[in-house]
Amino acid sequence: MGELFRSEEMTLAQLFLQSEAAYCCVSELGEIGLVQFRDLNPDVNLFQRKYVNEVRRCEEMDRKLRFVEKEIKQVNIPIVDTGENPEVPFPRDMIDLEATFEKLEIELKEINTNQEALKKNFLELTELKHILRRTQQFFDEMEDPSLLEESSILLEPHEINRGAALRLGFVAGVIGRERIPNFERMLWRVCRGNVFLRQAEIEDPLEDPTTGNQVHKSVFIIFFQGDQLKNRVKKICEGFRATLYPCPETPQERKEMVAGVNVRIDDLQMVLNQTEDHRQRVLQAAAKTIRVWFIKVRKMKAIYHTLNLCNIDVTQKCLIAEAWCPVADLDSIQFALRRGTEKSGSTVPSILNTMQTKQTPPTYNKTNKFTSGFQNIVDAYGIGNYREMNPAPYTVITFPFLFAVMFGDIGHGVLMALGALFLVVRERRLMAQKTDNEMFSMMFAGRYIILMMGIFSIYTGAIYNDCFSKSLNIYGSSWSVRPMFNHEVGGNWTEDILRGNRLLQLDPKVVGVFSGPYPIGIDPIWNFASNKLTFLNSFKMKMSVILGVIHMLFGVSLSLFNHLYFHKPLNIYMGFIPEVIFLSSLFGYLIFMIFYKWVQYDVNMSKDAPSILITFINMFLFNYSDTTNKPLYKGQMILQSLLVILALACVPCMLIVKPLIIRRQYLRQKNLAAEDFGVTVSNGPTDDEAEIIRHDQLSQHTEEEPEFDFADMAVHQAIHTIEYCLGCISNTASYLRLWALSLAHAQLSEVLWTMVMHTGLSSSSYGGFIGLAIVFFFFAILTVAILLIMEGLSAFLHALRLHWVEFQNKFYVGQGFKFLPFNFEGILNGRPEE
Amino acid sequence: MPSLLFCGPKMAACGIVISIWGVIMLAMLGIFFSTKSAVLIEDVPFTDKDIQEDANPPQRIYNLYNQVGINCFIAAAIYVVVGAVSLCQVRLNKRQEYMVT
């Protein structure tokens, strides 16, 4: 169980990998994912490392696969994800893979260029077809006798003959539709109105072969006279990127050409279809295996990348790697190494050799799917120091609990728990779906936290007796109105009083009105009492202070285990003990007073009950002459004065005494070291130690024993002390957010009920059910949006803050660095590392 | 045949969730109103007249309670229908998914 409360024990190990077995061994280590390799050649440039060539080849393969993937995605073929985990291919299979990908890429590129050329051809033919069809219309119109007659009216008869005799030249072509107006204007200006332009739109859009976009185009035909104009017109057409097509002059030739073009289009269409089919087939075949290929290539790349971190032995026979590994998993690492050696067929086993080091190991907290969410909450604040108390196991309980204190409502808790339960039950299916929705994946990662929060909210909701802001009267309220009318037991209500007053006060002093507390939670009668808020505020405020002080005391006591574990007795005597005394003699006493007042005062004495707040303030002022605030018990003055003095005495203990003791210890040690100096030199470092020192120098973060600086230490201690003492006060106040947020939640849900649900329920006609059904819909939407999501998020944030600031700063340093093992998991999930 | 499908899979799922919630909550409210739960008195549309001019108190208020309760039951029934329609939509959506692939 020790592993749960602290991070794993780590050790630095040297791995001697036979060069022929190294690849397989590293791949096996990647599969188990328990080893973090250290870079042994930090001063060697990336390009000078041994396996650069292989890494580069893998990158090239990766590039080809990405190209294929892009092509697959373009035609919307789904990539098959069977979830299988392919083994790492042997290095000798790399050539095969390379050849496969090379072939695939070349084939695809060839298909693409062919397809492009065919499409271009096809486009030209279609355009030609349209030109022929349209120009036919123009020529038909020209020869239309009715039009001819119309023009003959305007012209002199002999001029008609001249016009008919004159041969007009023409060019026909296709131009983008948006260019037409400019084109027309330019033609007019340049040719001074001496050309005649006819144009017609092509209805269906054409596909641009290079970009694949749909473009709208128009057919035009320009009539002109003379060669000079012809040249000009052609230049303009060129400038506007219009494509010109030869158009025969006689109708007969045109007809033949149309027929020819149609036949060619049909042929081309067939060829195009076949090319497309072929492309689809190639891509579909690729889509089936591309995921496996990706994983294989990326695994290989990761392995070579890791091998680059290793040191090469002088004999070139073996690679030396250094890695952090958890002590508890050394066996499985050994086993993986053996498997790797067997697989590679090597006869010499790989050796794992644990080393001693002074470096701080990385922090590795083993988690499962339930605890990982809570560990993430802790890690978001700071990765714990190596072997420090891990707050995560306590967070599993305290986090949902503090959340629920702010979110107490049975109805909302049930909804939240059911939602999270859905995610938990279907987690396999949802995990397989791999949605990219960031909001959803965040919710999904925290599904167990949400489930716990929901369940705890049901519990606190039962305590607050709130279900969608209504109380549940399960056991029957213990307040009764009837005795108030009975004059024998002291009741003073009469019919007249009932008529004359809107508000009546139940008097618990009257026998039978109050018959003991409700079995669990708040009595439902408070739900329609007018002084409900006054009562609940007092209760919730006291509750938050009690919970807060207990939470903080718990945090302080966890620091004891840290001091015990790291063998720092001084921190216990001069740190932990004064801290506990300080906190419990001030705020622990406050809790005592709260409970004392709850227990000690009953209905008959409640008039004399002192205010705890005033008593607490007076305690600090040593003011016991206040007559309006009676003492809680006899001897209060002595006890309270003692407690205050005790608490104040703790401050100099931490502030002054501790630094002085540390200084004396340091001075004594220095003297001792000076005496022993000769002995240590004569011992001399052994060979092993020398080796380690050499390796430690390789690492970037070598740790040296810091120089002892008294002023520095004293200032640090002063800051710590002041932070703690002032923190105790401000943190206790900070826990009042539990009260504030739970009040806000209760009020908001009550407002929602009265503003929305109430209007639906309180219709006095029998047709109200339609309104009720509609109103309920809005009630449901608003409940989820405002109360569950918005309020839930705010309660979550406040619970987070209470853990990070108020709880963890009592014992958690959080300045370690995370254990990042070499594993293939990220590659499997489709996230390339780095 | 005209398709009866008029909402997408997410909308249909949302409809099912809301109608399950609606049926449970409105039916519970109906029961509580029929048993004249005191906590719900604020939601009963009574006036001063109902208290003062009642010949046989608190019969008029009880009648109002019953009426609101019946409204709740009918609204719950409406949500049963909504839920059934949503369920059909989910089925249709699923079938269409199969037909496409």
Coordinates of C-alpha atoms in Angstrom, one line a residue, chain A residues 346-781:
Chain A
S346 CA 21.4 -13.1 -30.2
T347 CA 23.1 -15.5 -27.8
V348 CA 24.6 -12.9 -25.5
P349 CA 22.0 -11.6 -23.0
S350 CA 21.5 -7.9 -22.4
I351 CA 22.4 -6.8 -19.0
L352 CA 20.6 -4.5 -16.6
N353 CA 22.8 -3.0 -13.9
T354 CA 21.3 -0.7 -11.3
M355 CA 23.5 2.3 -10.3
Q356 CA 23.8 4.6 -7.3
T357 CA 23.3 8.2 -8.0
K358 CA 22.9 11.5 -6.2
Q359 CA 20.5 12.9 -8.8
T360 CA 16.9 13.4 -8.0
P361 CA 14.9 10.7 -9.7
P362 CA 11.7 11.6 -11.6
T363 CA 8.3 11.3 -9.8
Y364 CA 6.2 8.4 -11.0
N365 CA 2.8 7.8 -9.5
K366 CA 1.1 4.6 -10.8
T367 CA -2.5 5.3 -11.6
N368 CA -5.4 3.4 -13.0
K369 CA -8.4 4.8 -14.9
F370 CA -10.1 5.7 -11.7
T371 CA -7.3 7.6 -9.9
S372 CA -5.7 9.1 -13.0
G373 CA -8.2 12.0 -13.1
F374 CA -7.5 12.9 -9.4
Q375 CA -3.7 12.5 -10.0
N376 CA -4.1 15.0 -12.9
I377 CA -5.8 17.5 -10.6
V378 CA -2.8 17.3 -8.2
D379 CA -0.2 17.3 -11.1
A380 CA -1.8 20.4 -12.6
Y381 CA -0.6 22.2 -9.5
G382 CA 2.9 20.8 -9.5
I383 CA 4.5 17.4 -9.9
G384 CA 5.4 16.1 -6.5
N385 CA 9.0 15.9 -5.3
Y386 CA 10.5 12.4 -5.4
R387 CA 8.9 10.2 -2.7
E388 CA 6.9 13.0 -1.3
M389 CA 3.4 12.4 0.2
N390 CA 1.1 12.2 -2.7
P391 CA -2.2 14.1 -2.0
A392 CA -4.0 12.3 -4.8
P393 CA -5.4 9.4 -2.6
Y394 CA -7.0 11.9 -0.2
T395 CA -8.2 14.0 -3.1
V396 CA -10.3 11.1 -4.3
I397 CA -12.5 11.6 -1.3
T398 CA -12.0 15.2 -0.2
F399 CA -12.4 16.8 -3.7
P400 CA -15.8 15.4 -4.5
F401 CA -16.9 16.1 -0.9
L402 CA -15.9 19.7 -0.9
F403 CA -17.5 20.1 -4.3
A404 CA -20.7 18.5 -3.1
V405 CA -20.8 20.8 -0.1
M406 CA -21.1 23.6 -2.6
F407 CA -23.4 21.7 -4.9
G408 CA -25.7 20.0 -2.4
D409 CA -29.0 19.0 -4.2
I410 CA -30.3 15.5 -4.6
G411 CA -31.9 16.2 -8.0
H412 CA -28.9 17.8 -9.5
G413 CA -26.6 15.2 -7.9
V414 CA -28.7 12.4 -9.5
L415 CA -28.6 14.0 -12.9
M416 CA -24.8 14.5 -12.7
A417 CA -24.2 11.0 -11.4
L418 CA -26.4 9.5 -14.2
G419 CA -24.6 11.5 -16.9
A420 CA -21.2 10.4 -15.6
L421 CA -22.5 6.8 -15.2
F422 CA -23.4 6.8 -18.8
L423 CA -19.8 7.8 -19.7
V424 CA -18.4 5.2 -17.4
V425 CA -20.6 2.3 -18.6
R426 CA -20.0 3.1 -22.3
E427 CA -16.3 4.0 -21.9
R428 CA -15.0 1.3 -24.2
R429 CA -17.3 2.3 -27.0
L430 CA -16.7 6.0 -26.5
M431 CA -13.0 5.5 -26.3
A432 CA -13.1 3.6 -29.6
Q433 CA -14.9 6.5 -31.3
K434 CA -12.0 9.0 -30.6
T435 CA -13.9 12.2 -31.0
D436 CA -12.0 15.4 -31.6
N437 CA -14.4 17.5 -29.6
E438 CA -12.2 19.1 -26.9
M439 CA -15.1 19.8 -24.4
F440 CA -16.3 16.2 -24.7
S441 CA -12.9 14.6 -24.3
M442 CA -12.3 16.8 -21.2
M443 CA -15.5 15.6 -19.7
F444 CA -14.7 12.1 -20.7
A445 CA -11.3 12.2 -19.0
G446 CA -12.9 13.3 -15.8
R447 CA -15.8 10.9 -15.9
Y448 CA -14.9 9.2 -12.6
I449 CA -14.4 12.6 -10.9
I450 CA -17.8 13.7 -12.1
L451 CA -19.4 10.4 -11.0
M452 CA -18.0 10.8 -7.5
M453 CA -19.0 14.5 -7.4
G454 CA -22.6 13.4 -8.4
I455 CA -22.8 10.7 -5.7
F456 CA -21.4 13.0 -3.0
S457 CA -23.9 15.7 -4.1
I458 CA -26.7 13.3 -3.5
Y459 CA -25.4 12.8 0.0
T460 CA -25.0 16.5 0.8
G461 CA -28.3 17.2 -0.9
A462 CA -29.9 14.7 1.6
I463 CA -28.2 16.6 4.4
Y464 CA -29.5 20.0 3.2
N465 CA -32.8 18.3 2.3
D466 CA -32.9 19.9 -1.1
C467 CA -34.2 18.3 -4.3
F468 CA -34.6 20.9 -7.0
S469 CA -34.9 23.4 -4.1
K470 CA -37.8 21.4 -2.6
S471 CA -37.5 19.5 0.7
L472 CA -38.4 15.8 1.0
N473 CA -40.5 15.0 4.0
I474 CA -39.6 11.3 4.4
Y475 CA -39.7 10.8 8.1
G476 CA -42.3 13.4 8.9
S477 CA -41.3 16.8 10.3
S478 CA -40.7 16.9 14.0
W479 CA -42.4 20.3 14.3
S480 CA -46.0 20.4 15.1
V481 CA -48.5 23.4 14.9
R482 CA -51.2 21.9 17.0
P483 CA -49.8 22.4 20.5
M484 CA -49.6 26.1 19.8
F485 CA -53.4 26.3 20.2
N486 CA -53.3 24.3 23.5
H487 CA -53.2 26.9 26.3
E488 CA -52.5 24.2 28.9
V489 CA -49.0 23.6 27.6
G490 CA -48.3 27.2 26.9
G491 CA -49.6 27.7 23.4
N492 CA -50.9 31.2 22.8
W493 CA -52.4 31.0 19.3
T494 CA -56.1 31.8 18.8
E495 CA -58.3 32.1 15.8
D496 CA -58.0 35.9 15.9
I497 CA -54.2 35.7 15.8
L498 CA -54.4 33.5 12.8
R499 CA -56.7 35.9 11.0
G500 CA -54.7 39.0 11.9
N501 CA -51.1 37.9 11.1
R502 CA -49.5 36.7 7.9
L503 CA -46.4 35.4 9.8
L504 CA -46.6 33.3 12.9
Q505 CA -43.8 32.1 15.1
L506 CA -43.6 28.5 16.4
D507 CA -42.3 28.4 19.9
P508 CA -40.2 25.3 20.6
K509 CA -40.6 26.0 24.3
V510 CA -44.2 24.9 24.1
V511 CA -44.3 21.2 24.8
G512 CA -45.0 19.1 21.7
V513 CA -44.1 21.8 19.1
F514 CA -40.6 20.5 18.6
S515 CA -40.1 16.8 19.2
G516 CA -36.4 16.3 18.6
P517 CA -34.2 16.6 15.6
Y518 CA -35.1 15.2 12.2
P519 CA -33.5 11.8 11.6
I520 CA -31.1 12.9 8.8
G521 CA -30.4 16.4 7.5
I522 CA -32.4 19.6 7.8
D523 CA -36.1 19.4 8.9
P524 CA -38.3 20.0 5.8
I525 CA -40.3 22.5 7.7
W526 CA -37.6 25.1 7.2
N527 CA -38.3 25.0 3.5
F528 CA -41.3 27.4 4.0
A529 CA -40.1 29.2 7.1
S530 CA -39.5 32.8 6.5
N531 CA -36.3 32.7 8.6
K532 CA -34.9 29.8 6.5
L533 CA -31.9 31.7 5.3
T534 CA -30.9 33.0 8.7
F535 CA -31.0 29.5 10.1
L536 CA -29.2 27.9 7.1
N537 CA -26.6 30.6 6.9
S538 CA -25.6 30.1 10.5
F539 CA -25.5 26.3 10.0
K540 CA -23.6 26.4 6.8
M541 CA -21.1 29.0 8.0
K542 CA -20.2 26.9 11.1
M543 CA -20.1 23.8 9.0
S544 CA -17.6 25.3 6.5
V545 CA -15.3 26.5 9.3
I546 CA -15.4 23.1 10.9
L547 CA -14.7 21.3 7.6
G548 CA -12.0 23.8 6.7
V549 CA -10.1 23.5 10.0
I550 CA -10.3 19.7 9.9
H551 CA -9.1 19.7 6.3
M552 CA -6.1 22.0 7.1
L553 CA -5.2 20.0 10.3
F554 CA -5.2 16.9 8.1
G555 CA -2.9 18.7 5.6
V556 CA -0.5 19.7 8.5
S557 CA -0.5 16.2 9.9
L558 CA 0.4 14.8 6.4
S559 CA 3.6 16.9 6.6
L560 CA 4.5 14.8 9.7
F561 CA 4.8 11.8 7.5
N562 CA 7.0 13.7 5.1
H563 CA 9.4 14.7 7.9
L564 CA 9.4 11.2 9.3
Y565 CA 10.2 9.7 5.9
F566 CA 13.0 12.2 5.0
H567 CA 14.4 11.9 8.5
K568 CA 14.1 15.5 9.5
P569 CA 13.5 15.5 13.3
L570 CA 14.1 19.2 13.5
N571 CA 11.2 19.9 11.2
I572 CA 9.0 17.9 13.5
Y573 CA 10.0 19.5 16.7
M574 CA 10.3 23.1 15.4
G575 CA 8.0 22.9 12.5
F576 CA 5.2 20.4 12.7
I577 CA 4.5 20.5 16.4
P578 CA 4.3 24.3 16.7
E579 CA 2.2 24.4 13.6
V580 CA -0.3 22.0 15.0
I581 CA -0.4 23.8 18.3
F582 CA -0.9 27.1 16.6
L583 CA -3.7 25.9 14.4
S584 CA -5.6 23.8 17.0
S585 CA -5.3 26.3 19.9
L586 CA -6.8 29.0 17.8
F587 CA -9.1 27.5 15.3
G588 CA -9.4 24.1 16.9
Y589 CA -10.7 26.0 19.9
L590 CA -13.2 27.8 17.7
I591 CA -14.6 24.4 16.6
F592 CA -14.8 23.3 20.2
M593 CA -16.8 26.4 21.0
I594 CA -19.2 25.8 18.1
F595 CA -19.8 22.2 19.2
Y596 CA -20.1 23.3 22.8
K597 CA -22.7 25.8 22.0
W598 CA -24.7 23.4 19.9
V599 CA -24.7 20.8 22.7
Q600 CA -24.9 22.9 25.8
Y601 CA -27.7 25.4 25.0
D602 CA -31.3 24.3 24.7
V603 CA -34.6 26.1 24.2
N604 CA -34.8 27.5 27.7
M605 CA -31.2 28.8 27.9
S606 CA -30.8 30.0 24.3
K607 CA -31.6 33.6 25.3
D608 CA -28.4 33.7 27.3
A609 CA -26.2 32.0 24.6
P610 CA -23.2 34.2 23.8
S611 CA -22.1 35.0 20.3
I612 CA -19.1 32.8 19.4
L613 CA -17.7 35.5 17.0
I614 CA -17.6 38.1 19.8
T615 CA -16.2 35.6 22.3
F616 CA -13.5 34.7 19.7
I617 CA -12.6 38.3 19.1
N618 CA -12.5 39.1 22.9
M619 CA -10.3 36.1 23.3
F620 CA -7.5 37.8 21.3
L621 CA -8.1 41.1 23.0
F622 CA -8.1 39.5 26.5
N623 CA -11.3 41.3 27.1
Y624 CA -13.5 39.5 29.6
S625 CA -15.4 42.5 31.0
D626 CA -18.0 42.5 28.3
T627 CA -21.3 42.0 30.1
T628 CA -23.5 41.6 27.1
N629 CA -21.6 38.5 26.1
K630 CA -21.8 35.9 28.8
P631 CA -19.0 33.3 29.2
L632 CA -19.7 29.9 27.7
Y633 CA -18.4 28.0 30.8
K634 CA -16.6 28.5 34.0
G635 CA -12.8 29.1 33.8
Q636 CA -13.1 30.3 30.3
M637 CA -10.8 33.2 30.9
I638 CA -7.9 31.1 32.1
L639 CA -8.2 28.5 29.3
Q640 CA -8.5 31.1 26.6
S641 CA -5.6 33.2 27.8
L642 CA -3.5 30.1 28.0
L643 CA -4.4 29.1 24.5
V644 CA -3.6 32.5 23.0
I645 CA -0.2 32.6 24.8
L646 CA 0.5 29.1 23.7
A647 CA -0.2 30.0 20.1
L648 CA 1.8 33.1 20.2
A649 CA 4.7 31.3 21.8
C650 CA 4.8 28.9 18.8
V651 CA 5.6 31.8 16.4
P652 CA 9.1 32.6 17.7
C653 CA 9.7 28.9 17.9
M654 CA 9.4 28.6 14.2
L655 CA 10.7 32.0 13.4
I656 CA 13.9 32.3 15.4
V657 CA 14.7 29.1 17.3
K658 CA 14.7 26.8 14.2
P659 CA 17.2 28.8 12.1
L660 CA 19.5 29.1 15.1
I661 CA 19.5 25.3 15.7
I662 CA 20.1 24.7 12.0
R663 CA 23.1 27.1 12.1
R664 CA 24.5 25.3 15.2
Q665 CA 24.2 21.9 13.5
Y666 CA 25.9 23.2 10.4
L667 CA 28.8 24.7 12.4
R668 CA 29.3 21.5 14.4
Q669 CA 29.3 19.4 11.2
K670 CA 31.8 21.7 9.6
N671 CA 34.1 21.2 12.5
L672 CA 33.7 17.5 12.4
A673 CA 34.4 17.4 8.7
A674 CA 37.6 19.4 9.2
E675 CA 38.8 16.8 11.7
D676 CA 38.0 13.9 9.4
F677 CA 39.5 15.4 6.3
G678 CA 42.6 13.3 6.2
V679 CA 40.6 10.1 6.5
T680 CA 38.3 10.7 3.6
V681 CA 41.2 11.5 1.2
S682 CA 43.0 8.3 2.0
N683 CA 39.9 6.3 1.3
G684 CA 39.8 7.6 -2.3
P685 CA 37.0 7.1 -4.7
T686 CA 36.6 3.5 -5.9
D687 CA 36.3 2.7 -9.6
D688 CA 32.6 2.4 -9.4
E689 CA 32.1 5.8 -7.9
A690 CA 34.4 7.3 -10.5
E691 CA 32.2 5.8 -13.2
I692 CA 29.1 7.3 -11.6
I693 CA 30.7 10.7 -11.2
R694 CA 31.6 10.7 -14.9
H695 CA 28.0 9.9 -15.8
D696 CA 26.6 12.5 -13.5
Q697 CA 28.6 15.1 -15.2
L698 CA 27.0 14.2 -18.5
S699 CA 23.6 15.1 -17.2
Q700 CA 22.5 18.7 -17.5
H701 CA 21.0 19.0 -14.1
T702 CA 23.7 18.0 -11.7
E703 CA 23.0 18.9 -8.1
E704 CA 25.6 20.3 -5.9
E705 CA 25.3 20.7 -2.2
P706 CA 24.2 24.4 -1.8
E707 CA 26.4 26.7 0.2
F708 CA 25.0 27.3 3.7
D709 CA 23.8 30.9 3.9
F710 CA 22.4 31.8 7.3
A711 CA 20.7 35.0 6.1
D712 CA 19.1 33.2 3.2
M713 CA 17.8 30.4 5.4
A714 CA 16.6 32.8 8.1
V715 CA 14.7 34.9 5.5
H716 CA 13.2 31.7 4.1
Q717 CA 12.1 30.5 7.4
A718 CA 10.6 33.9 8.3
I719 CA 8.6 33.9 5.1
H720 CA 7.4 30.3 5.8
T721 CA 6.4 31.2 9.3
I722 CA 4.6 34.3 8.4
E723 CA 2.9 32.6 5.5
Y724 CA 1.7 29.8 7.7
C725 CA 0.4 32.0 10.6
L726 CA -1.3 34.5 8.5
G727 CA -2.4 31.7 6.1
C728 CA -4.2 29.9 8.9
I729 CA -6.4 32.9 9.4
S730 CA -7.0 33.7 5.8
N731 CA -7.4 30.1 4.8
T732 CA -10.0 29.6 7.5
A733 CA -11.8 32.6 6.1
S734 CA -11.3 31.2 2.6
Y735 CA -13.2 28.0 3.5
L736 CA -16.3 30.2 4.0
R737 CA -16.6 29.9 0.2
L738 CA -18.2 26.6 0.9
W739 CA -21.0 28.4 2.6
A740 CA -21.2 31.2 0.0
L741 CA -21.4 28.8 -3.0
S742 CA -23.8 26.4 -1.4
L743 CA -26.0 29.4 -0.6
A744 CA -25.7 30.7 -4.1
H745 CA -26.6 27.2 -5.5
A746 CA -29.6 26.8 -3.3
Q747 CA -30.9 30.3 -4.1
L748 CA -30.4 29.9 -7.8
S749 CA -32.2 26.6 -7.9
E750 CA -35.0 28.2 -5.9
V751 CA -35.2 31.1 -8.2
L752 CA -35.4 28.7 -11.2
W753 CA -38.2 26.8 -9.6
T754 CA -40.3 29.9 -8.8
M755 CA -39.6 31.7 -12.0
V756 CA -40.1 28.7 -14.4
M757 CA -41.7 25.6 -12.8
H758 CA -44.0 27.6 -10.6
T759 CA -45.6 29.4 -13.6
G760 CA -46.3 26.0 -15.2
L761 CA -47.8 24.4 -12.1
S762 CA -49.9 27.2 -10.8
S763 CA -52.4 27.5 -13.7
S764 CA -55.9 27.1 -12.3
S765 CA -57.5 25.6 -15.4
Y766 CA -57.6 22.0 -16.5
G767 CA -55.8 22.9 -19.7
G768 CA -52.7 23.8 -17.8
F769 CA -51.0 20.6 -18.7
I770 CA -49.9 21.9 -22.1
G771 CA -48.2 24.9 -20.5
L772 CA -46.7 22.6 -17.9
A773 CA -45.2 20.3 -20.6
I774 CA -43.6 23.3 -22.3
V775 CA -42.5 24.9 -19.1
F776 CA -40.9 21.7 -18.0
F777 CA -38.8 21.6 -21.2
F778 CA -37.4 25.0 -20.4
F779 CA -36.9 24.1 -16.8
A780 CA -34.9 21.0 -17.9
I781 CA -32.7 23.0 -20.3

